[in-house]
Amino acid sequence: MTYGPVEGLVLRYAEQLTTRAAVDDALHAELGRHLSDREIVELAATIATANFTNRINGALAIEPER
C-alpha cells in the first residue's frame, strides 16, 4: 500500500510513540508543518488510547469481538 506524505508521517509518529513512548523532535516538527498543534494532540491521544486498550486487553487475554 502506498501512503501520502502526511500519512507516512502519521504512521512514523504512531510507531515511535508506541515503541518508545516518545517522538523525535525532528519528526514532531515535520508533522507540525502539516497538522495544527490541536491535531497533533488529538493524534497523540488517539494513539495513546489505542495502546492503552491493547495493553489492557493483552494483560487480561481479552480477544476482540468479531
Coordinates of C-alpha atoms in Angstrom, one line a residue:
M1 CA 0.0 0.0 0.0
T2 CA 1.2 3.5 -0.8
Y3 CA 0.7 6.3 1.6
G4 CA 0.9 10.0 1.0
P5 CA 3.5 12.2 2.8
V6 CA 1.3 13.2 5.7
E7 CA 0.0 9.6 6.2
G8 CA 3.6 8.4 6.2
L9 CA 4.5 10.9 8.9
V10 CA 1.5 9.9 11.0
L11 CA 2.5 6.3 10.8
R12 CA 6.1 7.1 11.8
Y13 CA 4.7 9.2 14.7
A14 CA 2.4 6.3 15.8
E15 CA 5.3 3.8 15.6
Q16 CA 7.7 6.0 17.7
L17 CA 5.0 6.8 20.3
T18 CA 4.1 3.1 20.5
T19 CA 7.5 1.6 20.7
R20 CA 9.4 4.3 22.6
A21 CA 6.7 6.4 24.3
A22 CA 8.4 9.5 22.8
V23 CA 8.8 11.1 19.4
D24 CA 11.9 12.7 17.9
D25 CA 11.9 16.5 17.8
A26 CA 12.6 16.4 14.1
L27 CA 9.6 14.2 13.4
H28 CA 7.3 16.3 15.6
A29 CA 8.5 19.5 13.7
E30 CA 7.9 17.9 10.3
L31 CA 4.4 16.8 11.3
G32 CA 3.8 20.3 12.6
R33 CA 4.2 21.6 9.1
H34 CA 1.1 19.6 8.1
L35 CA -1.0 19.5 11.2
S36 CA -2.0 22.0 13.8
D37 CA -1.0 21.7 17.4
R38 CA -4.5 20.7 18.3
E39 CA -4.5 17.9 15.6
I40 CA -1.2 16.6 16.9
V41 CA -2.6 16.5 20.4
E42 CA -5.6 14.6 19.1
L43 CA -3.3 12.2 17.2
A44 CA -1.2 11.5 20.3
A45 CA -4.3 11.0 22.4
T46 CA -5.8 8.6 19.9
I47 CA -2.5 6.6 19.6
A48 CA -2.2 6.5 23.4
T49 CA -5.8 5.3 23.9
A50 CA -5.3 2.5 21.3
N51 CA -2.1 1.5 23.1
F52 CA -3.8 1.5 26.5
T53 CA -6.7 -0.6 25.2
N54 CA -4.4 -3.1 23.6
R55 CA -2.2 -3.5 26.7
I56 CA -5.3 -4.0 29.0
N57 CA -6.7 -6.5 26.6
G58 CA -3.4 -8.3 26.3
A59 CA -2.9 -8.4 30.0
L60 CA -6.4 -9.8 30.6
A61 CA -6.3 -12.1 27.5
I62 CA -9.4 -10.4 26.1
E63 CA -10.0 -11.2 22.4
P64 CA -11.6 -8.6 20.1
E65 CA -15.2 -9.1 19.3
R66 CA -15.8 -10.2 15.7

